[in-house]
Steps between C-alpha positions, in 0.01 A plus 500: 500500500874457475624231262859396565718421201856409412687559177561132436742530208722727710484262797599203283585595139488137380121512542476712186589205278444200728131430555562239769700746712237766437223273626678362806614842622162663427323228697740541793456878502122473478505281811692777676245772433611625158182536295649669191792382289688753287701354217612492139517186290565349162183546293458127445469446878250780567183293479643214709629728774188713500277195531709374789467828689126511435459145635707600802271796564776757446488828310783609275674804355679461168833686491523622144761750619757220512493457123493875448815558706684211341420636157567863599152568369342847521129568475600865527745498208457816290629304199201341326674175408640447850161568655330262256741222599443576868124489449518159336707367791256647754203353315664158517541543876133588536406197290711273723343650810152442361587141404628443853183641653690771687304779665745765381806552284782724621683710243757781505510825306834454334824692509548864591584728209685829467317811612437614144299182431319483833164639382500266200582206728206570733269528201638173362442325832143626513431378145654162584295461817175590329562227243597246766202588719272430206661158454480419871145629558271237646785248531774626728595812694798703378736646760810714453786488749691826546872433512827677566586785265876516550629197691486182289195459275453875448132498411287788369222429751662554835412770748163503674434846356556370146296187564201700618528742209508209258201320651306826491530495121239224512265685735214520251554149364299195594822321589848594615809306599543436871828544686712237673718672759834360620659626822852449366422702188377778730837498675680511165291806412577668833140463617343369819307180416197567719467859382528392135246220535265728691517754218395242238270288715197564279685346205691220676399162641834321463816570702838331516704481820860495382848617589777668303859616540597855405871479582668496159799294614274213610457206258123515557472871420180589322171321449618155609262436793716334768353368825388747764775585751762453227814701592483843333141428396243776529239302694495269799249231584356745752448757221309246292285393794425864580397576141280190493325624814453852362360366174238302692373833631532677165304233311260407779182353353654468152647207311870529427798277430816529708794310356861434592768516232841362593733379225672165557861524376628179657670246275292241685153643444333264746737604778451864406124467507513329840713783638267766361190329637666463839549877502131550422346321796337829598314507166416131470291295735 
């Protein structure tokens, strides 16, 4: 069964700190067929927001990656002190997700390193994930989102080949991180989204429909997730609709979450959200 989601704190950033906005927008989205809310929040609001979503009947994904990117945190840092700090931050994100009653917490690997440190970085990421999986076990699912490796956030975990190789490190373990795939990240990696998702389908039940701009002279160059059909954007609305249709075939008979991530950069966030939602009539009911 497909569960539709929206990255709420990208749609209206004020919802991260304002519980009233969070609730009113979540309720409105739920009425329009969105059954999963993806968000980050101040820790002190986690229980309140989680309880609201539970009462609403909605699922949720906690976006720990937001704090990681803001803090330039690296679970793959070869340096022991940097990795320890990154682990503590990631553990706090898992704790917040658990407090909020989220079904999963989304994390990133951390920043790409020089070739000479690459093996040490993959080993560091594995060690970090094993520790985080132990913390999350029985409480919340841990997912990693591959990102761009040379555009904006320059993550270690990027290409589909690398993602599969990393997940295979956990082959004999009772648990392993899952993957959250993002169509815009695929474009930034020079990959076809459907082919990439198909390759990792046994390890993935969460996908983001999102756009990006790869023209360096454009102000939205990089991982900034503009609306579909944005001039110079990589994907049109038709592309997103087509991928949604293909994923229904790929995951037929299986539960998966299909989310939309569009970042609201309007000074007037309400007006920006209204414009984004108007462009998503094909996804909403």
